[in-house]
mmCIF file of C-alpha atoms and ligand atoms in Angstrom:
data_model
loop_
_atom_site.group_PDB
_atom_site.id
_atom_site.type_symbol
_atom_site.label_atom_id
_atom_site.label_comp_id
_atom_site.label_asym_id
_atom_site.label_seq_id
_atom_site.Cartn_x
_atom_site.Cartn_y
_atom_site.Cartn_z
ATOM 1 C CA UNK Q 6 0.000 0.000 0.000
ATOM 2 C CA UNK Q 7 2.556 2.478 1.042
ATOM 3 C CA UNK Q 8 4.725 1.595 -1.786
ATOM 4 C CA UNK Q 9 1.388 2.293 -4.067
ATOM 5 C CA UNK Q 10 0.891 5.664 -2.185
ATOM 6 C CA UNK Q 11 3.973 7.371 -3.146
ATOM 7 C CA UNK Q 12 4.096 5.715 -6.499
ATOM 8 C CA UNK Q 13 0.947 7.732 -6.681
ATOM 9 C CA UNK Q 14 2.392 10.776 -4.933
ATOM 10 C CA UNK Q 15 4.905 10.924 -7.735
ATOM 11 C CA UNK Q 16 3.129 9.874 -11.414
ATOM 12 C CA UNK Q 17 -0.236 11.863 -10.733
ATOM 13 C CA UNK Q 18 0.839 15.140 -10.131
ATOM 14 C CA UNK Q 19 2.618 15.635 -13.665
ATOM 15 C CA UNK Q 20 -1.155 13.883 -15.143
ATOM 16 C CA UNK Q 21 -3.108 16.748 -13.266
ATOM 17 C CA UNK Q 22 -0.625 19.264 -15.071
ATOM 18 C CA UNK Q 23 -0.507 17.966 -18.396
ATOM 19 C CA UNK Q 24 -5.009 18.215 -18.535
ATOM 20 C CA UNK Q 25 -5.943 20.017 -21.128
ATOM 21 C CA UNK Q 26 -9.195 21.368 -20.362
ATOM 22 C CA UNK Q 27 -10.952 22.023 -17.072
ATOM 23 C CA UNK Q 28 -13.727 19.075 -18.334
ATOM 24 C CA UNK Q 29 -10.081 16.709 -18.671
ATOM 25 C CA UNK Q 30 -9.074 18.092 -15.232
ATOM 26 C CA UNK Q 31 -12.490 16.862 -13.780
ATOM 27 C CA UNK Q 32 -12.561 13.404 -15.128
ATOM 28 C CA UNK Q 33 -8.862 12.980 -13.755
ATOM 29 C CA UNK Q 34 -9.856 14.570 -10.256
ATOM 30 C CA UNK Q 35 -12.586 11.873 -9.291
ATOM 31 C CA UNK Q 36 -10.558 9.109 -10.594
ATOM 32 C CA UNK Q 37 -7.258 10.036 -8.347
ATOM 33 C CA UNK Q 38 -9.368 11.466 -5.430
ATOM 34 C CA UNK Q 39 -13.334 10.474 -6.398
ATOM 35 C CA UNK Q 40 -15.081 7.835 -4.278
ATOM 36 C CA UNK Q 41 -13.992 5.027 -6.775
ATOM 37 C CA UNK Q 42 -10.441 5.947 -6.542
ATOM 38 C CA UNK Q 43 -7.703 3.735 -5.117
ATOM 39 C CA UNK Q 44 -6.963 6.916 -2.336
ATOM 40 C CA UNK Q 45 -10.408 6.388 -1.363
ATOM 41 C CA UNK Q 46 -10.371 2.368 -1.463
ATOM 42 C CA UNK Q 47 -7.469 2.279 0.485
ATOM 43 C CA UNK Q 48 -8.801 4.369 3.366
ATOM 44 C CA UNK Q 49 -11.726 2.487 3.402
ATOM 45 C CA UNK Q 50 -9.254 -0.479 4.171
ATOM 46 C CA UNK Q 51 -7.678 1.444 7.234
ATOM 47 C CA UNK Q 52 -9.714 -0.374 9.827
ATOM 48 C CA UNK Q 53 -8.585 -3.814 8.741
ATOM 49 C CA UNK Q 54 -5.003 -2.939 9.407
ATOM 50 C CA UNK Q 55 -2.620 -3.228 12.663
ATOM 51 C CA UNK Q 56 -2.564 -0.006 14.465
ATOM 52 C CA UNK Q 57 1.180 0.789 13.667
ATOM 53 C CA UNK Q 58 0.394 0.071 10.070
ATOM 54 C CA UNK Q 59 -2.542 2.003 10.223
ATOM 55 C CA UNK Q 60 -0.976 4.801 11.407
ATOM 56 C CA UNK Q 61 1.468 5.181 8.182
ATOM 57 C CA UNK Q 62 -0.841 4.568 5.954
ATOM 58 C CA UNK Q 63 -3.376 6.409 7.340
ATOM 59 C CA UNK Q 64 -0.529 9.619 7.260
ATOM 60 C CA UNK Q 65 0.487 8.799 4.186
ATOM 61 C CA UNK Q 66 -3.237 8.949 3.014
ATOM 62 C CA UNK Q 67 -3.436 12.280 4.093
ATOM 63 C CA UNK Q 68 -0.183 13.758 2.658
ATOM 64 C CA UNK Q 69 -0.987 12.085 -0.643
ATOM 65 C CA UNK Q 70 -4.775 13.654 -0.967
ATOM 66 C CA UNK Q 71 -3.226 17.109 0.255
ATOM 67 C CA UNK Q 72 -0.465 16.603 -2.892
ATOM 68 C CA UNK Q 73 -2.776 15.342 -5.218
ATOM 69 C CA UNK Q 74 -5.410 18.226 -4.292
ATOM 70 C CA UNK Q 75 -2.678 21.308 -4.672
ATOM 71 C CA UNK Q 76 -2.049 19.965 -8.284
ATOM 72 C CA UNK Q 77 -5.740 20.225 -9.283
ATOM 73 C CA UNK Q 78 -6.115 23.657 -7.765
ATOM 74 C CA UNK Q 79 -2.902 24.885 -9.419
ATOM 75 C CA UNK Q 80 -3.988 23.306 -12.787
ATOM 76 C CA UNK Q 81 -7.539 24.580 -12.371
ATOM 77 C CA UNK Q 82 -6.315 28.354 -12.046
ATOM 78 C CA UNK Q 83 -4.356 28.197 -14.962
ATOM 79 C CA UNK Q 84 -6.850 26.473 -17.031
ATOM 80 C CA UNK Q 85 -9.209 28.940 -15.798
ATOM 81 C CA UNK Q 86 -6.563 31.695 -16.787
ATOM 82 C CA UNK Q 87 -6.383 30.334 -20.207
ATOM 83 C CA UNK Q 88 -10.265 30.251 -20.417
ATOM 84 C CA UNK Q 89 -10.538 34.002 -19.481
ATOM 85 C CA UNK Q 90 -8.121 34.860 -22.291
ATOM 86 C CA UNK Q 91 -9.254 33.302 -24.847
ATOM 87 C CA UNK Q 92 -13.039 34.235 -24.022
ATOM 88 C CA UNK Q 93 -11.549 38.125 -23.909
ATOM 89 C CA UNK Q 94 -10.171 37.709 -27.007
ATOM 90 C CA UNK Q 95 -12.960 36.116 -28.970
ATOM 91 C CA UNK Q 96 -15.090 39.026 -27.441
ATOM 92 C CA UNK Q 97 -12.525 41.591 -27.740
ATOM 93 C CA UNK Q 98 -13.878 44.733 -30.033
ATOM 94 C CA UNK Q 99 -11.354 46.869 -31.790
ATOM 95 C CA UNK Q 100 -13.083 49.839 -32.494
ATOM 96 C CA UNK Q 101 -10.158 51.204 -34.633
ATOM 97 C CA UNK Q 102 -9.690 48.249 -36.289
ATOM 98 C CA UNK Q 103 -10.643 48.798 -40.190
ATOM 99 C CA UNK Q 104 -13.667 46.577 -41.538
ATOM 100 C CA UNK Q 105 -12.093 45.090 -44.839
ATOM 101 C CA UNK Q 106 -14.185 46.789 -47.720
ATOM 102 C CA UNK Q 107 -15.337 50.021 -45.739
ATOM 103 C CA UNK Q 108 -12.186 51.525 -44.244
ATOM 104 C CA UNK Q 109 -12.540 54.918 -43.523
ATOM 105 C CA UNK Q 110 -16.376 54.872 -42.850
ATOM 106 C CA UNK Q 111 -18.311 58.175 -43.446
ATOM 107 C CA UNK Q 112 -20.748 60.406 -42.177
ATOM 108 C CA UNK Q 113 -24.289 59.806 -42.192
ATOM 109 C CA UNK Q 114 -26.830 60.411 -44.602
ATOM 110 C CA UNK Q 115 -28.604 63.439 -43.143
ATOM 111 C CA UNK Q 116 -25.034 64.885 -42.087
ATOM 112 C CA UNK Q 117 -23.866 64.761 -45.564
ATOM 113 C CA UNK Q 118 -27.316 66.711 -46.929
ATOM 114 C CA UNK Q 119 -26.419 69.277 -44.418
ATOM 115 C CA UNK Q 120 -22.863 69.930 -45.097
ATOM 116 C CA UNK Q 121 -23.924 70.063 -48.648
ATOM 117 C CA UNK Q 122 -26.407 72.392 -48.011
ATOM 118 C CA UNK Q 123 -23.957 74.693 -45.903
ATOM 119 C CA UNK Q 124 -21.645 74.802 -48.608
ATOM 120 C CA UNK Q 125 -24.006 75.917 -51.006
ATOM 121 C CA UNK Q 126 -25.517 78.651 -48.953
ATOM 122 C CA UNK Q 127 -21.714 79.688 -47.867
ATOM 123 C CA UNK Q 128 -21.122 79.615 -51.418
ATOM 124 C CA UNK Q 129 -24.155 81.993 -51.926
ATOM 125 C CA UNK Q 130 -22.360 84.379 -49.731
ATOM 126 C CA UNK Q 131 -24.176 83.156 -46.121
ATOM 127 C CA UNK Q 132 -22.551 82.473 -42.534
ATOM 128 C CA UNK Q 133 -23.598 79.785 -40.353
ATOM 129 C CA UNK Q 134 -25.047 79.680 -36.729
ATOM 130 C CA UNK Q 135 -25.997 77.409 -34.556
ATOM 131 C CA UNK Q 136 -28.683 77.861 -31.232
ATOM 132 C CA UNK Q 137 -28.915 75.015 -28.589
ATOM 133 C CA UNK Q 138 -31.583 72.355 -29.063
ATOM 134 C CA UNK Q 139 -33.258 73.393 -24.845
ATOM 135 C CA UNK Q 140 -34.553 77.080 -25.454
ATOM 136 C CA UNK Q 141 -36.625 79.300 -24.069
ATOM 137 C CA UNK Q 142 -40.386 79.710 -24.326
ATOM 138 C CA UNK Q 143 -39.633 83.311 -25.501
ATOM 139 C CA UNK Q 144 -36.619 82.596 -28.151
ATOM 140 C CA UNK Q 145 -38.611 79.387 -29.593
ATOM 141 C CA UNK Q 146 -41.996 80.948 -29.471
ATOM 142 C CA UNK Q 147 -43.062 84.703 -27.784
ATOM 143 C CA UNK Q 148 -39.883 86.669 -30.225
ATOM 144 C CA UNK Q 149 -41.343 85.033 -33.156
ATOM 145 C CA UNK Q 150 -45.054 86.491 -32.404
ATOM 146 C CA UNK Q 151 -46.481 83.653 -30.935
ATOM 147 C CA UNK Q 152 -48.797 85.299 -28.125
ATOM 148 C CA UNK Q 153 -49.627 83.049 -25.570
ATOM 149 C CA UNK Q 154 -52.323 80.701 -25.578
ATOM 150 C CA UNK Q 155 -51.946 81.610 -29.445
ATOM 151 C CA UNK Q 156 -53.830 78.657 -31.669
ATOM 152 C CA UNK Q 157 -50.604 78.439 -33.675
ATOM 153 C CA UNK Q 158 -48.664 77.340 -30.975
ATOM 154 C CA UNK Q 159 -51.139 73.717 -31.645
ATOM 155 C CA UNK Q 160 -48.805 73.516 -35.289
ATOM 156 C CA UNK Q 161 -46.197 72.123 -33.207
ATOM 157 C CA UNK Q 162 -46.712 69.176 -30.473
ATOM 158 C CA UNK Q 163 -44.139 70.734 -27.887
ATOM 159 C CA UNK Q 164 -42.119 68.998 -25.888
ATOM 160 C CA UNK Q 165 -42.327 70.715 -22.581
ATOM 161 C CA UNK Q 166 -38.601 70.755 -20.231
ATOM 162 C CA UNK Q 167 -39.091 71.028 -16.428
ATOM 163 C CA UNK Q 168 -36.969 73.809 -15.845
ATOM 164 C CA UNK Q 169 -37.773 77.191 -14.584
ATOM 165 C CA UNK Q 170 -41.307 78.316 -14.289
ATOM 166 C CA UNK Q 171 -44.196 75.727 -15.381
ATOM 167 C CA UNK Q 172 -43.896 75.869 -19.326
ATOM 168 C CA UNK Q 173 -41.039 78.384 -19.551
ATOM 169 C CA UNK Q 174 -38.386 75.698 -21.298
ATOM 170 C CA UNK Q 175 -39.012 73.890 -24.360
ATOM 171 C CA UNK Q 176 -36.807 71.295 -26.685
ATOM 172 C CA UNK Q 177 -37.023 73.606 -29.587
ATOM 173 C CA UNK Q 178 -39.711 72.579 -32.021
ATOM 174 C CA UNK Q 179 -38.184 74.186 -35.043
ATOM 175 C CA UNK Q 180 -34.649 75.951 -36.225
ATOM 176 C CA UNK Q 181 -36.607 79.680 -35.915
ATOM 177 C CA UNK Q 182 -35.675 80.574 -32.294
ATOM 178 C CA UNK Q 183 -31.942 80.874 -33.896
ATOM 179 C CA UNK Q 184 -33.088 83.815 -35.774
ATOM 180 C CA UNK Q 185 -34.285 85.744 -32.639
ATOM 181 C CA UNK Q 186 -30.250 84.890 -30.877
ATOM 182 C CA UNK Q 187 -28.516 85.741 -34.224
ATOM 183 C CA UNK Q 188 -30.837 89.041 -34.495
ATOM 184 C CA UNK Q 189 -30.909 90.227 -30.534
ATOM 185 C CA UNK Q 190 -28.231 92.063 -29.871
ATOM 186 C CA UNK Q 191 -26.492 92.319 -33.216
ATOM 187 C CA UNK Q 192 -26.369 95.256 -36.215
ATOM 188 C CA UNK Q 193 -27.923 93.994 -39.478
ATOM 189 C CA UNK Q 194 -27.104 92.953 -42.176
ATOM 190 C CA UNK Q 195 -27.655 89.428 -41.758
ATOM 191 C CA UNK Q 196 -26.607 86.632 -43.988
ATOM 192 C CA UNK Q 197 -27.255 83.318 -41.727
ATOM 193 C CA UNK Q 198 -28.083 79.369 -42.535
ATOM 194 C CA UNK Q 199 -28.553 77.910 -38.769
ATOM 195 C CA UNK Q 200 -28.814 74.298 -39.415
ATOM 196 C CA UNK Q 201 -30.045 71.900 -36.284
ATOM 197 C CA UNK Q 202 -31.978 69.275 -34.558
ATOM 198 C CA UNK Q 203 -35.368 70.044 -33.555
ATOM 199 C CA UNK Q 204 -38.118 68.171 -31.306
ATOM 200 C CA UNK Q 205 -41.733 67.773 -31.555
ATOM 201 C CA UNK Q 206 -44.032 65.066 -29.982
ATOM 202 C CA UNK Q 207 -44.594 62.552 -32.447
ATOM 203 C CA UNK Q 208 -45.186 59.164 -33.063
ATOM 204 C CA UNK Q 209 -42.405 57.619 -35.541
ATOM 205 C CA UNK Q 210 -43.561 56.539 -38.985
ATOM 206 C CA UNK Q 211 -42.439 56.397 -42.360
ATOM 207 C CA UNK Q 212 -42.707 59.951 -42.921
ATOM 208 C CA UNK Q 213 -42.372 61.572 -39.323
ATOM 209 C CA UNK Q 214 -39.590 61.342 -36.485
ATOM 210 C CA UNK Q 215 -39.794 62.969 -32.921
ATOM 211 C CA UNK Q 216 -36.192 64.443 -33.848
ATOM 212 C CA UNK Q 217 -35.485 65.126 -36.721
ATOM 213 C CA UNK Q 218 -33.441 68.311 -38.494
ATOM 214 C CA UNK Q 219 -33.831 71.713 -40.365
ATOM 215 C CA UNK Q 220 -31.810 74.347 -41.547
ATOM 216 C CA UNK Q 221 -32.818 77.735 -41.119
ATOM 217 C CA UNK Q 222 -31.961 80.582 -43.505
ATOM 218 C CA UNK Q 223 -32.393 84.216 -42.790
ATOM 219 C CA UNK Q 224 -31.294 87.588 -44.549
ATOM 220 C CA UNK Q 225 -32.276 90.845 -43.038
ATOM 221 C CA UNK Q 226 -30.430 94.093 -44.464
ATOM 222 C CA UNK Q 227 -32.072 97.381 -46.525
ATOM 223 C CA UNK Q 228 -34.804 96.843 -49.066
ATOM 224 C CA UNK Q 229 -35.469 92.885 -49.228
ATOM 225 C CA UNK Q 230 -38.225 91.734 -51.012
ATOM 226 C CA UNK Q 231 -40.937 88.769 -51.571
ATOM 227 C CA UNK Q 232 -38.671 88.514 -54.901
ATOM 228 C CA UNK Q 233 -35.224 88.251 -53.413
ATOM 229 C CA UNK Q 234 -36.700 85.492 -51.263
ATOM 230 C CA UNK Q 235 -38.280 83.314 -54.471
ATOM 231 C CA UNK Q 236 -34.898 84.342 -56.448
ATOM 232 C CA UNK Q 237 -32.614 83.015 -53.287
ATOM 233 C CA UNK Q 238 -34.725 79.935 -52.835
ATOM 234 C CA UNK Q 239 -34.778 79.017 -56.505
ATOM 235 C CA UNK Q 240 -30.966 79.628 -56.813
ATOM 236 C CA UNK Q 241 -30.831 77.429 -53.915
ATOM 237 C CA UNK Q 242 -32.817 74.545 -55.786
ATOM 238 C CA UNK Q 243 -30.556 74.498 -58.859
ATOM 239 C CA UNK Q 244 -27.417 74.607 -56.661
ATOM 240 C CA UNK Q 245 -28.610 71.816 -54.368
ATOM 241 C CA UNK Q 246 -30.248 69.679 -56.781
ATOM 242 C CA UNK Q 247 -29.387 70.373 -60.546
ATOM 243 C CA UNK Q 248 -30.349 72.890 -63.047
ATOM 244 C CA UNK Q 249 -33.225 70.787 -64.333
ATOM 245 C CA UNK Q 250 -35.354 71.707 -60.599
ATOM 246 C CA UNK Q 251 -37.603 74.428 -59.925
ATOM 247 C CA UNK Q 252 -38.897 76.075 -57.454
ATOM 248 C CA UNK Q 253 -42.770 77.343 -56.460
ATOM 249 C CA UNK Q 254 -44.038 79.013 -53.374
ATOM 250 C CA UNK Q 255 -47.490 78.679 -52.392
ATOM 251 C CA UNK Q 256 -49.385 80.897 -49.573
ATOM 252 C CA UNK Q 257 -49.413 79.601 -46.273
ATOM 253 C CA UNK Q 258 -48.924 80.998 -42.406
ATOM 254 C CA UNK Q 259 -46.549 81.227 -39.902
ATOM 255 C CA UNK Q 260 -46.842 83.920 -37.353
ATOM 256 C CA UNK Q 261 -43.358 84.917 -37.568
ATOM 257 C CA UNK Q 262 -43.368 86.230 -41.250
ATOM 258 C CA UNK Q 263 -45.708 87.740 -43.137
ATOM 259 C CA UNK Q 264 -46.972 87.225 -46.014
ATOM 260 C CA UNK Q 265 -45.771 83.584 -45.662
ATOM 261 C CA UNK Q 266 -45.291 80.615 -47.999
ATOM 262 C CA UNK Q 267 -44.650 77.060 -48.215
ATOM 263 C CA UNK Q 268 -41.841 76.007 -50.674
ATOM 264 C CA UNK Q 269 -41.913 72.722 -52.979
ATOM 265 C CA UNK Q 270 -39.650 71.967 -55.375
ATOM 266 C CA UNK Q 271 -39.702 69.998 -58.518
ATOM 267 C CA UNK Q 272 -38.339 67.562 -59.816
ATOM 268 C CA UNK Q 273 -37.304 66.788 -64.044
ATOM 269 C CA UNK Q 274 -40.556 63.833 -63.953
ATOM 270 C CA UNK Q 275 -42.823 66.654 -63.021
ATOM 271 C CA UNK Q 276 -43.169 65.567 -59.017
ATOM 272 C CA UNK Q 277 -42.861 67.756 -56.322
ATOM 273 C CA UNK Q 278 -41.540 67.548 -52.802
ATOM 274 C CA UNK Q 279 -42.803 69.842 -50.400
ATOM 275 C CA UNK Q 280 -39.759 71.127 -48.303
ATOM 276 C CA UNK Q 281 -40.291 74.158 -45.706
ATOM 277 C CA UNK Q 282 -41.796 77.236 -44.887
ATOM 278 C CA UNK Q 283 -40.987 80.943 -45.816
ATOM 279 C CA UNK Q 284 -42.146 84.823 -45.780
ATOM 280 C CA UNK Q 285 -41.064 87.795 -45.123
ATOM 281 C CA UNK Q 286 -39.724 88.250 -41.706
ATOM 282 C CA UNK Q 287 -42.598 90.115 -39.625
ATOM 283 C CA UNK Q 288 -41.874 93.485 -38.285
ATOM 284 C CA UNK Q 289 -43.082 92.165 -34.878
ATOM 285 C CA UNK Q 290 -40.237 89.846 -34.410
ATOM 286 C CA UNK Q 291 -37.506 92.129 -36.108
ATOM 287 C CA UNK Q 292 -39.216 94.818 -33.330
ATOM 288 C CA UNK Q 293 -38.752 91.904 -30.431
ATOM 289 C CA UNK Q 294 -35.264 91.431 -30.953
ATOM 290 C CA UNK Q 295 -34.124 95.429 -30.992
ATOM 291 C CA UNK Q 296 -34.407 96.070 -34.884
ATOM 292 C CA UNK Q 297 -36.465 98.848 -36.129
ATOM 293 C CA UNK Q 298 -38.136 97.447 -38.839
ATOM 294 C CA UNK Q 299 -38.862 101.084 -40.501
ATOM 295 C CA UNK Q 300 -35.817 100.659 -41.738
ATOM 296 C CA UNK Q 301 -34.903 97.003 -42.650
ATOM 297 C CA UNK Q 302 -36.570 93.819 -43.994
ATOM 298 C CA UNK Q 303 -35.549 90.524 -44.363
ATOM 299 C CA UNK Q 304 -36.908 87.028 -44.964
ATOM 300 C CA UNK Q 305 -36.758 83.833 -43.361
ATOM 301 C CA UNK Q 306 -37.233 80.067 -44.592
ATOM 302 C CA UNK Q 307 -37.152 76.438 -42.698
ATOM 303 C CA UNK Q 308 -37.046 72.873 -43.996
ATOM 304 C CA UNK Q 309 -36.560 69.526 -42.808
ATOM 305 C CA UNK Q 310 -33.364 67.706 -43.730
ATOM 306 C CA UNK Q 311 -34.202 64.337 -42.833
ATOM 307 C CA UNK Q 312 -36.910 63.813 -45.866
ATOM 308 C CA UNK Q 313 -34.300 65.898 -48.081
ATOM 309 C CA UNK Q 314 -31.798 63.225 -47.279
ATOM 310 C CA UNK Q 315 -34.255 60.352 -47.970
ATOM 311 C CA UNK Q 316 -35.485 61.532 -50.747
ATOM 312 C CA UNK Q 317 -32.711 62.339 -52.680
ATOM 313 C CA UNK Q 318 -31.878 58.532 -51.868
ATOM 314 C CA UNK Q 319 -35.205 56.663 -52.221
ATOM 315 C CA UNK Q 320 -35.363 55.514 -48.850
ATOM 316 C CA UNK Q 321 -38.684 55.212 -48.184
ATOM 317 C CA UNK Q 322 -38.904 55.386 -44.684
ATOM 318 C CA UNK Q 323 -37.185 57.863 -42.300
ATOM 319 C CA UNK Q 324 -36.909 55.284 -39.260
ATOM 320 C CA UNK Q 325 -34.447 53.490 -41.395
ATOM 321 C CA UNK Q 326 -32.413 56.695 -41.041
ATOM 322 C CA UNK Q 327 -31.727 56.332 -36.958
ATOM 323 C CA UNK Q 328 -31.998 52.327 -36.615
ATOM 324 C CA UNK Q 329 -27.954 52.460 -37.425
ATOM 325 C CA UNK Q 330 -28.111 49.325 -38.847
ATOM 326 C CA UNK Q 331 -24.806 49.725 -40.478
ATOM 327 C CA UNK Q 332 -25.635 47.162 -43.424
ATOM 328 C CA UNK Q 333 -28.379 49.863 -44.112
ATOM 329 C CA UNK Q 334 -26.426 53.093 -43.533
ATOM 330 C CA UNK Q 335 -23.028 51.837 -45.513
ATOM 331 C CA UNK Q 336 -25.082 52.420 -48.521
ATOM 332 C CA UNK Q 337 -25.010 55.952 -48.943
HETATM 333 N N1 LIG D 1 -40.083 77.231 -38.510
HETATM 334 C C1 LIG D 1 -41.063 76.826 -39.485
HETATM 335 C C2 LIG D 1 -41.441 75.364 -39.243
HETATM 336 O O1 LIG D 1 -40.678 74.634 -38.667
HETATM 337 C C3 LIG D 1 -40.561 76.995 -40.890
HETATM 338 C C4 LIG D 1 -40.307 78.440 -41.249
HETATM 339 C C5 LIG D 1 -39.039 78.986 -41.061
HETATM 340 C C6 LIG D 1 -41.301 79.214 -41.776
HETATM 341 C C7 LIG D 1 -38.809 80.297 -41.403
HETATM 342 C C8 LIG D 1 -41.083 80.534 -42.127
HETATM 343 C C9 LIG D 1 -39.822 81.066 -41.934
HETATM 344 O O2 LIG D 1 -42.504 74.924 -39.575
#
């Protein structure tokens, strides 16, 4: 028995060490140390043995399990180890790693129509501004002649921000309340695109988002007309979109400009896509933001981005634009 013992003692630790998984390690633990094992059958012999005899084997019992059971634990940790590593690497995410086929990536569809559009308005001789997207009752509604309780204020499902006074904060529903910072406090003449995202309550469909984005023109200086608006908007159209467009205004109302006008443009098969709202800038808001409008005028317009973008694409429905499903958004 004894002779078995530290035969055992010797040729099991370097088995334990050589298992190559933790499932290996297991199988080899209950045989050397299980119930079935010969450890565990000799111990169960103890009793039938002289008491000197008992004694040694009984000790050499014990040092043998305590040998045998520091070898599994030390394999165990650095199969365990192993495990960790590998399952780190197979998870690991390189974010700068390059995706074969689409190195560089590129900015996103509605991005693109609004750098686009920037360029072609800077290249029309306008500056760009930018308003935060949390405004004030005031800038995103009162300045632009919105009185209170005004019915107008229904043409935009606000989005109400618990700040201040009851009502006093909004997400800004539209690009507009940048006209009112761009005009307070400054000398005309103003040359401005103020592109941005803007909030309204809204369920998502095909054709409407609860965020989406506009860009906001407005020119204010001595004697601008109705005709310098339809002349900058239709210059805008060809520049955007190819000579073969056109331009048409129709009336509408906004409380912020009068006379106002929706503007659609058309396409070369004859279709038109209705894109924003215009007018003259009213003298009410020029007169809420410190400008006397006795002696300027200007003109304002506003259009959505997002169905710009889609359009000029064919995708046929705007949730497909903020999914980020990157098979989808690689296209473009
Ligand atoms: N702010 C308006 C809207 O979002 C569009 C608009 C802008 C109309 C400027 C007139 C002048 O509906």
């Amino acid at each position: 028995m004894l002779e078995n013992i530290a035969a055992l003692e010797t040729t099991a630790p370097p088995r334990l060490a050589a298992a190559g998984s933790l499932e290996e390690l297991a199988t080899l633990e209950s045989e050397l140390l299980g119930k079935k094992s010969v450890l565990a059958s000799y111990k169960s012999q103890l009793g039938g043995l002289d008491p000197d005899e008992r004694r040694a084997v009984g000790g050499a019992l014990n040092r043998a399990r305590l040998t045998l059971e520091d070898a599994v634990l030390a394999r165990r940790l650095v199969l365990e180890r192993d495990q960790r590593r590998l399952q780190l690497n197979a998870e690991r995410l390189d974010l700068t790693e390059a995706a074969p086929g689409n190195e560089a990536g590129h900015l996103h569809l509605v991005t693109q129509a609004m750098e686009t559009l920037e360029d072609v308005f800077v290249g029309m001789g306008f500056t760009v501004a930018e308003g935060p997207e949390v405004e004030t009752d005031w800038n995103n509604f009162g300045a632009l002649n919105f009185p209170p309780d005004h019915p107008a204020r229904d043409m935009y499902d606000t989005l109400y921000v618990e700040m201040g006074e009851p009502g006093s904060t909004v997400l800004r529903t539209h690009t507009s309340p940048v006209q009112v910072r761009v005009m307070s406090g400054q000398e005309p003449p103003f040359y401005m695109v103020m592109p941005g995202r803007v909030f309204r309550q809204d369920t998502p469909d095909a054709t409407h988002m609860p965020v989406f984005h506009q860009i906001e023109g407005l020119v204010v200086d001595r004697n601008i007309t109705f005709a310098d608006l339809a002349g900058t908007l239709d210059a805008f159209t060809k520049a955007f979109f190819g000579g073969d467009f056109t331009s048409r205004l129709r009336p509408s109302y906004f409380p912020f400009t009068e006379p106002s006008a929706e503007f659609d443009i058309q396409r070369p098969d004859g279709s038109w896509l209705e894109l924003g709202g215009c007018g003259m800038v009213h003298p009410n808001v020029l007169s809420n933001c410190g400008i006397d409008p006795e002696h300027w005028q200007g003109f304002a317009f506003g259009f959505g981005l997002d169905r710009l973008g889609a359009s000029a694409h064919g995708v046929a429905d705007l949730r497909d634009l903020f999914t980020n499903d990157i098979r989808f958004l690689s296209q473009f």
